[in-house]
Coordinates of C-alpha atoms and ligand atoms in Angstrom, one line a residue:
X520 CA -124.6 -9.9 -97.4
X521 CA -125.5 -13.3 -99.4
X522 CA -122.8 -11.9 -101.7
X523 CA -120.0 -11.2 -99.4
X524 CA -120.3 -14.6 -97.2
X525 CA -120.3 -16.5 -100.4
X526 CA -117.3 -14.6 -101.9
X527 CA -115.3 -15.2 -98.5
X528 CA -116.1 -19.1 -98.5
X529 CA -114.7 -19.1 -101.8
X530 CA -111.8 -17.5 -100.2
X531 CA -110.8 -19.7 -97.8
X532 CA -111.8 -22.7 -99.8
X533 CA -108.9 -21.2 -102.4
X534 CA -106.5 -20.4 -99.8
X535 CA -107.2 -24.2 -98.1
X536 CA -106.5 -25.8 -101.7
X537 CA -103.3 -23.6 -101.2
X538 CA -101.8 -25.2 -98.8
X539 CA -97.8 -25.1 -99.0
X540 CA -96.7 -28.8 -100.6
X541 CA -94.4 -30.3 -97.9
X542 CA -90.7 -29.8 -98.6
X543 CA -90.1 -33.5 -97.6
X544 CA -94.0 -34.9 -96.7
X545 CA -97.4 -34.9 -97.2
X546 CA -98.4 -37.0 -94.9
X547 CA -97.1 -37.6 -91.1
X548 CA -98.1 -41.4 -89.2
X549 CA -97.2 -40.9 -85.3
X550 CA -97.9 -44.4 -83.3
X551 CA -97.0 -44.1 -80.1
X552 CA -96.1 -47.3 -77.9
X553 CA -95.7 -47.5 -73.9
X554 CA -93.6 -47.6 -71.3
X555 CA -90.0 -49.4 -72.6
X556 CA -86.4 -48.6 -72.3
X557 CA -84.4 -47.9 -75.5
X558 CA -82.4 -51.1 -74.6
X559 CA -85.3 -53.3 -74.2
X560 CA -87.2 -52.1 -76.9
X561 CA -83.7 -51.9 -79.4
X562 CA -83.1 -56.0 -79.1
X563 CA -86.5 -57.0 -80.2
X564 CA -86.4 -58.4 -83.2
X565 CA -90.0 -57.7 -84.5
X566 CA -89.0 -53.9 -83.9
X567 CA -85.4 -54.5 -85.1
X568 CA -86.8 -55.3 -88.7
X569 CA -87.8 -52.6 -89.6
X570 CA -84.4 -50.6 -89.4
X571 CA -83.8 -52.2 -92.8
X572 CA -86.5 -49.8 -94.1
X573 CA -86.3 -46.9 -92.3
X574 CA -83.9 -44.5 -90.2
X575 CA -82.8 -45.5 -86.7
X576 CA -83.3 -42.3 -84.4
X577 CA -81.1 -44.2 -81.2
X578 CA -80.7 -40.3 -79.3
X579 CA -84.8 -39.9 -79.3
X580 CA -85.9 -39.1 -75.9
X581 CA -89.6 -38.9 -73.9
X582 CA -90.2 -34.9 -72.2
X583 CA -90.8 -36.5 -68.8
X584 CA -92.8 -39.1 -66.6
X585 CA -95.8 -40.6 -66.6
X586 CA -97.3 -41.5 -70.2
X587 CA -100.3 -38.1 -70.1
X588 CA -98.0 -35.5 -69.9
X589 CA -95.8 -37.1 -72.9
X590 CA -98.6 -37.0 -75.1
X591 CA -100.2 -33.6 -74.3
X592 CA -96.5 -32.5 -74.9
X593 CA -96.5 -34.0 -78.5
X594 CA -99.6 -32.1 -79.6
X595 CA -98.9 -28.9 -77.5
X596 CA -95.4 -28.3 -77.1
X597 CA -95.4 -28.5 -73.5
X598 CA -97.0 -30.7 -71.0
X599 CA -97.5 -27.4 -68.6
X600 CA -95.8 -28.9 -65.7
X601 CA -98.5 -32.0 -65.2
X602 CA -96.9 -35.0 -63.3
X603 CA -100.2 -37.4 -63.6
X604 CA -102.1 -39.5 -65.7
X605 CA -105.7 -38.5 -64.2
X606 CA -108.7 -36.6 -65.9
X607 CA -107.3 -33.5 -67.6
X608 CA -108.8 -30.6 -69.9
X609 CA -106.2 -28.5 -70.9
X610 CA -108.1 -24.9 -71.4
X611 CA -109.6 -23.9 -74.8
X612 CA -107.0 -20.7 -75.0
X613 CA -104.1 -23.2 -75.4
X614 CA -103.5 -24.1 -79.1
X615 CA -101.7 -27.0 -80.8
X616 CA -100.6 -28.1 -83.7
X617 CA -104.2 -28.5 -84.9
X618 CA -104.5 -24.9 -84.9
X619 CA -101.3 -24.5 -86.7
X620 CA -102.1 -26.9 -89.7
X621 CA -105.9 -26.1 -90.1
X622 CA -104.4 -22.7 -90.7
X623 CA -102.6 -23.9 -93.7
X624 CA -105.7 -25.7 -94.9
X625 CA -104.0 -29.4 -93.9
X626 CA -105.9 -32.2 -91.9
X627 CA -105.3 -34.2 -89.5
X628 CA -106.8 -37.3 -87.1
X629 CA -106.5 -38.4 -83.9
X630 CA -106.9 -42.5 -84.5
X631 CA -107.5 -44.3 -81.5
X632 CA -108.2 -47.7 -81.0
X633 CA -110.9 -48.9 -79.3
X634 CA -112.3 -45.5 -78.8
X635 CA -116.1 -46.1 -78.4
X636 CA -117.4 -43.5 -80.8
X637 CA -115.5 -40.0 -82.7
X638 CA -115.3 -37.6 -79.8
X639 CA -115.6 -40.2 -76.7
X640 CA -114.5 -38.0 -74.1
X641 CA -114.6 -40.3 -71.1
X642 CA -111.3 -41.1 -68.8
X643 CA -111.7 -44.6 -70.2
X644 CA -113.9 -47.2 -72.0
X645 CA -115.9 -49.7 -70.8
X646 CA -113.6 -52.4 -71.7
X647 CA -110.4 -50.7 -70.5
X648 CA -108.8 -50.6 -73.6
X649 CA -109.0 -47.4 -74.6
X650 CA -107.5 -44.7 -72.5
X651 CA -108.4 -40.7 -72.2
X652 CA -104.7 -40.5 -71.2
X653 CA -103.1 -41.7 -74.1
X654 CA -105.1 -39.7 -76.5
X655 CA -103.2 -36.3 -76.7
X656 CA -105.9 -34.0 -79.0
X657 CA -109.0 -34.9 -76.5
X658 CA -107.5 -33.7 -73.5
X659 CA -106.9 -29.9 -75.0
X660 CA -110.4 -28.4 -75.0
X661 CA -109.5 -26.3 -78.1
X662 CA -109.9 -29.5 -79.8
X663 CA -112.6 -31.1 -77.7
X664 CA -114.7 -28.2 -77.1
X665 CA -115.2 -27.9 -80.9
X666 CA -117.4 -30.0 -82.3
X667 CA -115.4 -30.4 -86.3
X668 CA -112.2 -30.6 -84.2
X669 CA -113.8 -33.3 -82.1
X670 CA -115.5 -35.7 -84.8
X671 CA -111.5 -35.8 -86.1
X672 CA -110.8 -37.7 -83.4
X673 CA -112.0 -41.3 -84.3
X674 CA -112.0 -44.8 -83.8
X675 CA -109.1 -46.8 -85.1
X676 CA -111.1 -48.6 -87.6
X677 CA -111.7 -45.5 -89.8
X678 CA -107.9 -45.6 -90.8
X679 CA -108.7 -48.7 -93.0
X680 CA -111.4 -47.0 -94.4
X681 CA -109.6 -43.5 -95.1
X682 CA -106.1 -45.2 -96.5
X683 CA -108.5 -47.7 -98.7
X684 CA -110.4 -44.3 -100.4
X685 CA -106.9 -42.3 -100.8
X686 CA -107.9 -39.8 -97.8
X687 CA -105.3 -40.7 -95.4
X688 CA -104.6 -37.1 -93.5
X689 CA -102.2 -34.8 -93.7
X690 CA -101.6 -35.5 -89.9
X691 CA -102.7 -38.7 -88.3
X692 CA -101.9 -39.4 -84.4
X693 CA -102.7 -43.5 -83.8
X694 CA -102.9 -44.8 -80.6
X695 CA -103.0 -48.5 -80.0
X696 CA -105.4 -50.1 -77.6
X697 CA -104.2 -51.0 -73.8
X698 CA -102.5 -54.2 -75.0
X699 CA -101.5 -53.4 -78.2
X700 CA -98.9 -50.9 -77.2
X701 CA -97.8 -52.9 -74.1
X702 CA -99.0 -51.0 -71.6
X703 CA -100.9 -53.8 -69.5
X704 CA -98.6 -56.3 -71.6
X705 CA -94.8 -56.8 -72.4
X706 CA -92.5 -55.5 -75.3
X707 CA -93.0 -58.6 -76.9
X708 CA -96.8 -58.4 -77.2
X709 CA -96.6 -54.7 -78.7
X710 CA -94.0 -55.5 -81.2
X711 CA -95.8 -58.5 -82.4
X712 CA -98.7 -56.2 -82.9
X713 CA -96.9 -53.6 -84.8
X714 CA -95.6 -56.8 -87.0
X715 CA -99.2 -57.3 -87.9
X716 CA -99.8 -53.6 -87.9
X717 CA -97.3 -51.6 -90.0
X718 CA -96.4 -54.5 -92.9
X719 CA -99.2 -54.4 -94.7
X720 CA -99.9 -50.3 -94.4
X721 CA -96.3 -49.6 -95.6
X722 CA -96.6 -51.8 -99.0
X723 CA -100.1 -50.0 -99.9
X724 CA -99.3 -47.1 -101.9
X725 CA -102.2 -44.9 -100.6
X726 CA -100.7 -44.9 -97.2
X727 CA -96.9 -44.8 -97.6
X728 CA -96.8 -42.7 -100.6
X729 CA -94.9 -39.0 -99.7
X730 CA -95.8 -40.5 -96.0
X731 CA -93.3 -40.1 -93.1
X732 CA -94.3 -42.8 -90.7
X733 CA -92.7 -42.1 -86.9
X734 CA -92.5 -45.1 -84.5
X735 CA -92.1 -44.5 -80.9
X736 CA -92.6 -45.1 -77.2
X737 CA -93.9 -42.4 -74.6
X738 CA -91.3 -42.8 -72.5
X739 CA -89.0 -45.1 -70.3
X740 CA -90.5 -47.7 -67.7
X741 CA -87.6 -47.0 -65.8
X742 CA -87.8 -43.2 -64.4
X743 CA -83.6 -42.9 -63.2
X744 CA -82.3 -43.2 -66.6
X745 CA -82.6 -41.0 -69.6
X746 CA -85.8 -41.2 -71.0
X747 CA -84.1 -42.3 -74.4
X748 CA -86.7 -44.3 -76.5
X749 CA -86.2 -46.5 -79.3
X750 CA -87.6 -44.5 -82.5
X751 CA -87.6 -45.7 -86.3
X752 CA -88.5 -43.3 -89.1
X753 CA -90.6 -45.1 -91.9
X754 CA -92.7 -44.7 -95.2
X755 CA -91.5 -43.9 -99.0
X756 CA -89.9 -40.3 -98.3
X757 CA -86.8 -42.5 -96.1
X758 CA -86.4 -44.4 -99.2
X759 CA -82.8 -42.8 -99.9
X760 CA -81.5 -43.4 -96.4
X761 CA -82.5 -46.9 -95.6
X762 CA -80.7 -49.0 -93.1
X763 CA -79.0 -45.8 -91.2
X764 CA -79.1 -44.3 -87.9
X765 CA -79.3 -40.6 -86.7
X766 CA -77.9 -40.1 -83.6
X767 CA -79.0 -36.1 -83.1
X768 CA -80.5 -35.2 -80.0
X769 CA -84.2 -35.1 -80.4
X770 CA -87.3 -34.9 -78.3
X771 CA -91.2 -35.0 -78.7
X772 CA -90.9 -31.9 -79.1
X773 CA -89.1 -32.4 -82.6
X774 CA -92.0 -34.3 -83.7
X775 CA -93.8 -30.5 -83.9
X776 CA -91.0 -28.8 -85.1
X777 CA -90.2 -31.5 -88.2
X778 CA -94.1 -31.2 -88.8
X779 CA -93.6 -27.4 -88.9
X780 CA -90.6 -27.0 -90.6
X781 CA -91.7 -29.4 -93.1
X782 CA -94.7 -27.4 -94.2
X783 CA -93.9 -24.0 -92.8
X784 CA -96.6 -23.4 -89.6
X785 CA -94.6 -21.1 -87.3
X786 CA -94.9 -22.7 -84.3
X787 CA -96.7 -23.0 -81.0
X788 CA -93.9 -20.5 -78.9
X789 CA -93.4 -23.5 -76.5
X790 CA -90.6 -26.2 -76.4
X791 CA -91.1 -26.3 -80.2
X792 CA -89.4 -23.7 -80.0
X793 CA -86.4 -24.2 -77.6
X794 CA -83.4 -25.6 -79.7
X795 CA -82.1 -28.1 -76.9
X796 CA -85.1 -29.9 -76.9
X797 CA -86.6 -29.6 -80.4
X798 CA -84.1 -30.6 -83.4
X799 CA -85.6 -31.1 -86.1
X800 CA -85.3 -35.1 -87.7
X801 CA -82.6 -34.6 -90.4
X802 CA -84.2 -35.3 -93.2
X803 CA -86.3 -32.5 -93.0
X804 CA -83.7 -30.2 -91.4
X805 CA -81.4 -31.1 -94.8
X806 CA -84.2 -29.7 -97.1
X807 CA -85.8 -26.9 -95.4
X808 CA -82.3 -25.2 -94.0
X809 CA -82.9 -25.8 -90.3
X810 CA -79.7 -25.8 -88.5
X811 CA -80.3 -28.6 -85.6
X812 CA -78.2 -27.6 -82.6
X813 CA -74.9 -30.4 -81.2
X814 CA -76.6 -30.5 -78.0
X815 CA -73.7 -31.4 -75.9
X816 CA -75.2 -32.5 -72.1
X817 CA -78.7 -33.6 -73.0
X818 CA -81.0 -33.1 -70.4
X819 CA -82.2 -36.7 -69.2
X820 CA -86.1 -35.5 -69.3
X821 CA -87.4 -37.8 -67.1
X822 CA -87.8 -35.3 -63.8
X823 CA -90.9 -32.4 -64.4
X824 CA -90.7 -29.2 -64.8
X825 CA -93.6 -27.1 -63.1
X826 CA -96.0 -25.3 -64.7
X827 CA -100.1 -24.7 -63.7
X828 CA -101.2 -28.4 -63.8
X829 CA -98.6 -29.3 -61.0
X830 CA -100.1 -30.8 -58.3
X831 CA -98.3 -28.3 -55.1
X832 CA -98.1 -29.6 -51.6
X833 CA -102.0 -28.1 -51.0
X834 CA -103.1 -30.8 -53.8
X835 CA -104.6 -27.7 -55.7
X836 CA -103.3 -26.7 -59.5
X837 CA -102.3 -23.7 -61.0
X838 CA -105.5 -21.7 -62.2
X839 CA -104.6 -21.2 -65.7
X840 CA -107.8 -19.9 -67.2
X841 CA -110.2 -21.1 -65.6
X842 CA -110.0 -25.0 -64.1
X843 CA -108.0 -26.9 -66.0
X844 CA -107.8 -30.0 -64.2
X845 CA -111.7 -31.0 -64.2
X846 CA -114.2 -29.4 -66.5
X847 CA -117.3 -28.3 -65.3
X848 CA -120.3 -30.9 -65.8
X849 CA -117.5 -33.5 -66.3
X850 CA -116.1 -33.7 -63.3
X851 CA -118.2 -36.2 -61.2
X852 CA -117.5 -38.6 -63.9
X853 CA -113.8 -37.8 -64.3
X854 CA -113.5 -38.0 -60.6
X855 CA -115.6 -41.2 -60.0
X856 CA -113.6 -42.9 -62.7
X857 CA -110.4 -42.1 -61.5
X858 CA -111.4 -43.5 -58.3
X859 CA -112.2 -46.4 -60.4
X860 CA -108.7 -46.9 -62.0
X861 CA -106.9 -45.7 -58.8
X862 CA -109.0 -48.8 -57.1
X863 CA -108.4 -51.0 -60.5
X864 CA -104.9 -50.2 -59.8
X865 CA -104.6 -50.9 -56.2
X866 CA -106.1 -54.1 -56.8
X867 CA -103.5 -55.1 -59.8
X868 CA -100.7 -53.9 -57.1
X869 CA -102.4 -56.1 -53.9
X870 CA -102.4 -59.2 -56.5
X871 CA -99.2 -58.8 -57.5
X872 CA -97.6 -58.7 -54.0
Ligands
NAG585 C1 -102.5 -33.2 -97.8 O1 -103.1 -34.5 -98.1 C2 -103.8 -34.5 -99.3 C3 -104.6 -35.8 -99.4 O2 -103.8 -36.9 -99.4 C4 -102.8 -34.4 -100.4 O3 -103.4 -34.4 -101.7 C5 -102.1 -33.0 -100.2 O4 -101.1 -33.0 -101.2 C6 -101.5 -32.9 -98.8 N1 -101.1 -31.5 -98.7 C7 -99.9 -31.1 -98.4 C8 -99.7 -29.7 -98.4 O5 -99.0 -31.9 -98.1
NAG586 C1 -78.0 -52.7 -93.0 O1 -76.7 -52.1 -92.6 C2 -75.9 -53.1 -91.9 C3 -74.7 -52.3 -91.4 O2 -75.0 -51.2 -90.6 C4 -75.6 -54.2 -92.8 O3 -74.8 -55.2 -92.1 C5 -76.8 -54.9 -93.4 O4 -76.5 -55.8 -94.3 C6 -77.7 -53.8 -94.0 N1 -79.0 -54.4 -94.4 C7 -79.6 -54.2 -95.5 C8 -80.9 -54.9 -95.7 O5 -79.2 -53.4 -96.3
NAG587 C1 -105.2 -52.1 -68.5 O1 -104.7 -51.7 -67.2 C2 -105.5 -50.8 -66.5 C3 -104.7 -50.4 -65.3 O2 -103.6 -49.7 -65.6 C4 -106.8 -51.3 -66.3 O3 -107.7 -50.3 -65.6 C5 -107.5 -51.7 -67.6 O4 -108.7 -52.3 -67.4 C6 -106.6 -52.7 -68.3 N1 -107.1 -52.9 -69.6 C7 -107.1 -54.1 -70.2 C8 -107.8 -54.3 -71.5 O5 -106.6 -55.1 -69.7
NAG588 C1 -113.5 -25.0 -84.6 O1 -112.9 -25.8 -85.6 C2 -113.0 -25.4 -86.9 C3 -112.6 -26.4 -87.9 O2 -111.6 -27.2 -87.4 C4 -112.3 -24.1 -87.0 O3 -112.3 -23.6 -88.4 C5 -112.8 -23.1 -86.1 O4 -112.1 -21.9 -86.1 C6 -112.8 -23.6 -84.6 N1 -113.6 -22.7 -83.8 C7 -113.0 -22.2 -82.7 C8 -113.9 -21.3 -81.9 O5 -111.9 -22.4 -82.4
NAG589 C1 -106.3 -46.4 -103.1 O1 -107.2 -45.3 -103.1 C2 -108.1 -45.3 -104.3 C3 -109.0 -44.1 -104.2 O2 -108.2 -42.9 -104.3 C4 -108.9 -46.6 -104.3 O3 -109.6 -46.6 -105.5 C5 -108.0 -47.8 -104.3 O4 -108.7 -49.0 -104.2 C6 -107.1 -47.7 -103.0 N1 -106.1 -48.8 -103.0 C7 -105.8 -49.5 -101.9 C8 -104.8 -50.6 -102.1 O5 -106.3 -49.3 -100.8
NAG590 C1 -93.0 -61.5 -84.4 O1 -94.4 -61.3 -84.5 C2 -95.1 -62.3 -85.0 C3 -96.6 -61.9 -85.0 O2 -96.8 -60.7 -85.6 C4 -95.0 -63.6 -84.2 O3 -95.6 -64.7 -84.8 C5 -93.5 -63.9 -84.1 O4 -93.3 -65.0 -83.2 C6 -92.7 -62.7 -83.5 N1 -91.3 -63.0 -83.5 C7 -90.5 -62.9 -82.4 C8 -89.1 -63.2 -82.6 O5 -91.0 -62.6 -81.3
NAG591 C1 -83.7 -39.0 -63.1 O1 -82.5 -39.7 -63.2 C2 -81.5 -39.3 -62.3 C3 -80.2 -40.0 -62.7 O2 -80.4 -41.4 -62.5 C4 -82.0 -39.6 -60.9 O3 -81.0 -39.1 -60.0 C5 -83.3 -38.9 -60.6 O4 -83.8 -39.2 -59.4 C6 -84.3 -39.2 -61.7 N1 -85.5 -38.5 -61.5 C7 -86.7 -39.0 -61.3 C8 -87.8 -38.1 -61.1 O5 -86.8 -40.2 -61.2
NAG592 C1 -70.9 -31.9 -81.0 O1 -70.1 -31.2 -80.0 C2 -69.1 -32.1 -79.4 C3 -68.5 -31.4 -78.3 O2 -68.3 -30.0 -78.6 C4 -68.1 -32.4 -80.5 O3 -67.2 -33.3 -80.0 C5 -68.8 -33.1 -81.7 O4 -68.0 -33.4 -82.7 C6 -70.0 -32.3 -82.2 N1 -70.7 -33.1 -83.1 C7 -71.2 -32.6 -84.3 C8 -72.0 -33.5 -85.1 O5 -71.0 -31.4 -84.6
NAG593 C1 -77.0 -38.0 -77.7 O1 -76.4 -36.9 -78.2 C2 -75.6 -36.2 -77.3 C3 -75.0 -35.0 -78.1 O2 -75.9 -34.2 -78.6 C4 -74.6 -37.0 -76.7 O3 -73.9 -36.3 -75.7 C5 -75.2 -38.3 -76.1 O4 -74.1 -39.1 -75.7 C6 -76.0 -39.0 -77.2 N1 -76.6 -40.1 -76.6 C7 -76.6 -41.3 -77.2 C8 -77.3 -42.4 -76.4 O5 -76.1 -41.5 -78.3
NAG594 C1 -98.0 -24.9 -58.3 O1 -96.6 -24.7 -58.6 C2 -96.4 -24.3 -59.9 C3 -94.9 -24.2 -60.1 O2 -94.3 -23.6 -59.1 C4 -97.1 -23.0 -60.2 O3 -96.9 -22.6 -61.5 C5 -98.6 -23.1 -59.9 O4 -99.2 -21.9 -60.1 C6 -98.7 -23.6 -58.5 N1 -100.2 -23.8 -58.2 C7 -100.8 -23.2 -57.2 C8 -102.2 -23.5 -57.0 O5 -100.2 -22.5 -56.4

């Protein structure tokens, strides 16, 4: 018994230290940013800098409106028809694309600023700058329901740490604070930020080295255009296509199927999967043989397609397995703190008008 359990740790440790080297990356750096249209977003000159070391992706487009359901779409592949930003726990039978790289022995982290402690699974913290809604792994109880999972999803302030000991992850998700990413601020605060934030990362060689860094926003602040947002592909593995653009038609969605295609996962069976919405970034397409489809109407992606977290005219949800939209144990929290930003938010509208 002793025997066998020791030989099949050996095992997996072997097949983990197996792990397929990335046709194009090691290493994938997501940051998402909030709320701005690709117009706004493409004159800003602190965000415009960077196109002189990376790839401009000007035909990138959010999945649909508001902010939750675009980040539960870029970890899941879908964003099962939700059309809210409140309390959610998506049930533990869904997978994402943690399942698909522990598989392959790869790691990943879900850096969050502000995020009180690893695991915080409140709807937001004390000082408001952290969000529940903006953190896409928490919100899938596959992931938070699992304690290893869990403790992979960490305060911000670990990434110095990790990229100053060489351990920056395989995967890494990073989302900025409240301000930082201009949620409860403008364009011009969040690029400023990201002009303090991605310098100094991109010239250390732990962090940029076989890295493909992906800069984006979670969708449009205005809902009746296409949800096109401004995108710029960084890091050492653009090196050889500096200062250009890529127009192709791609989604959220393509940021699983590049990370899939790049190390060979299979794939989630959702939207990763549907070629209109999930081309994969040309650079990876170009060395692991994916042909990306000329999608020729784009859809605009900024209506929602329903699915068993839309809220019907009863103000129930779909039942999925079990109750998806409040956990049990959590939910007098979730609900009283929803209260409290719906209140929060009522009062921001009253002093605005
Ligand atoms: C995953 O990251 C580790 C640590 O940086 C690196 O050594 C390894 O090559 C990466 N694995 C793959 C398959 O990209
Ligand atoms: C980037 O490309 C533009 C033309 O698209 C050119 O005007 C500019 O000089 C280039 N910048 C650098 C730093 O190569
Ligand atoms: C940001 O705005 C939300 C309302 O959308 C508010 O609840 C939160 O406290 C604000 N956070 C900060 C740090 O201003
Ligand atoms: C929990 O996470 C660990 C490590 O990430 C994984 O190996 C294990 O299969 C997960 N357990 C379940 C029940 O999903
Ligand atoms: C890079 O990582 C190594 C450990 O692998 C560490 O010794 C070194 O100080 C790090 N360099 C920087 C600039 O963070
Ligand atoms: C760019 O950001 C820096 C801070 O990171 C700021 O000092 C500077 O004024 C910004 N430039 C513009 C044009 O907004
Ligand atoms: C999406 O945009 C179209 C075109 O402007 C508009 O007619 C439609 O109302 C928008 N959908 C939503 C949900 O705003
Ligand atoms: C995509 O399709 C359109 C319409 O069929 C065509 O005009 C265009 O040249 C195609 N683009 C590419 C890159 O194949
Ligand atoms: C995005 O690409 C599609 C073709 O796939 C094209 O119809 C559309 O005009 C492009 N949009 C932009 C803004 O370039
Ligand atoms: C709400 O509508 C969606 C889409 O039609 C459906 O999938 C879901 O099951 C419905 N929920 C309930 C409780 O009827």
């Amino acid at each position: 018994m002793l025997f066998k359990s020791v030989v099949s740790l050996a095992f997996i440790a072997a097949a983990a230290a197996q792990a397929t080297k990335g046709k194009v990356f090691d290493h994938i750096f997501v940051v998402f940013l909030e709320n701005t249209d690709y117009t706004l977003a493409s004159t800003n000159t602190n965000l415009t800098s960077f196109l002189s070391e990376g790839i401009l992706l000007d035909n990138y487009s959010g999945v649909t409106h508001p902010s939750a359901p675009n980040y539960i779409a870029a970890a899941g592949g879908d964003y099962f028809g939700l059309a809210d930003d409140d309390y959610h726990a998506i049930p533990a039978s869904y997978n994402t694309i943690v399942d698909l790289l522990e598989k392959k022995g790869l790691t990943w982290k879900a850096y969050q600023e502000d995020l009180p402690t690893p695991c915080f699974k409140d709807f937001v913290s004390n000082d408001g700058l952290y969000f529940r809604k903006h953190n896409p792994f928490v919100q899938y109880d596959s992931i938070a329901t699992n304690a290893t999972r869990c403790n992979n999803i960490v305060p911000a302030t670990q990434l110095a740490t990790d990229v100053s000991n060489g351990a920056l992850p395989n995967y890494s998700f990073y989302t900025p604070n409240m301000l930082n990413d201009g949620h409860n601020t403008t364009i011009k605060y969040a690029a400023d930020w990201v002009q303090t934030f991605l310098p100094p990362l991109l010239s250390n060689k732990n962090f940029t080295t076989n890295t493909l860094v992906v800069l984006t926003f979670d969708e449009t602040e205005t809902y009746t255009i296409a949800n096109r947002v401004f995108t710029v592909l960084l890091g050492d593995v653009v090196a050889s296509a500096k200062n250009t653009t890529d127009s192709t038609f791609y989604t959220h969605y393509s940021l699983l199927s590049t990370v899939e295609s790049n190390w060979d996962l299979g794939n989630l069976g959702r939207q990763d999967i549907n070629p209109q919405v999930s081309n994969v970034f040309d650079i990876v397409a170009k060395a692991t043989g994916y042909t990306n489809v000329n999608v020729t109407n784009p859809p605009l992606l900024n209506d929602t397609i329903p699915g068993f977290l839309t809220v019907n005219a009863t103000g129930s949800t779909g039942a999925g397995a079990g109750s998806p939209n409040k956990p049990s144990g959590a939910s007098t929290i979730a609900s009283s703190k929803v209260m409290a930003a719906v209140a929060a938010m009522v009062g921001v509208f009253a002093a605005m008008i």
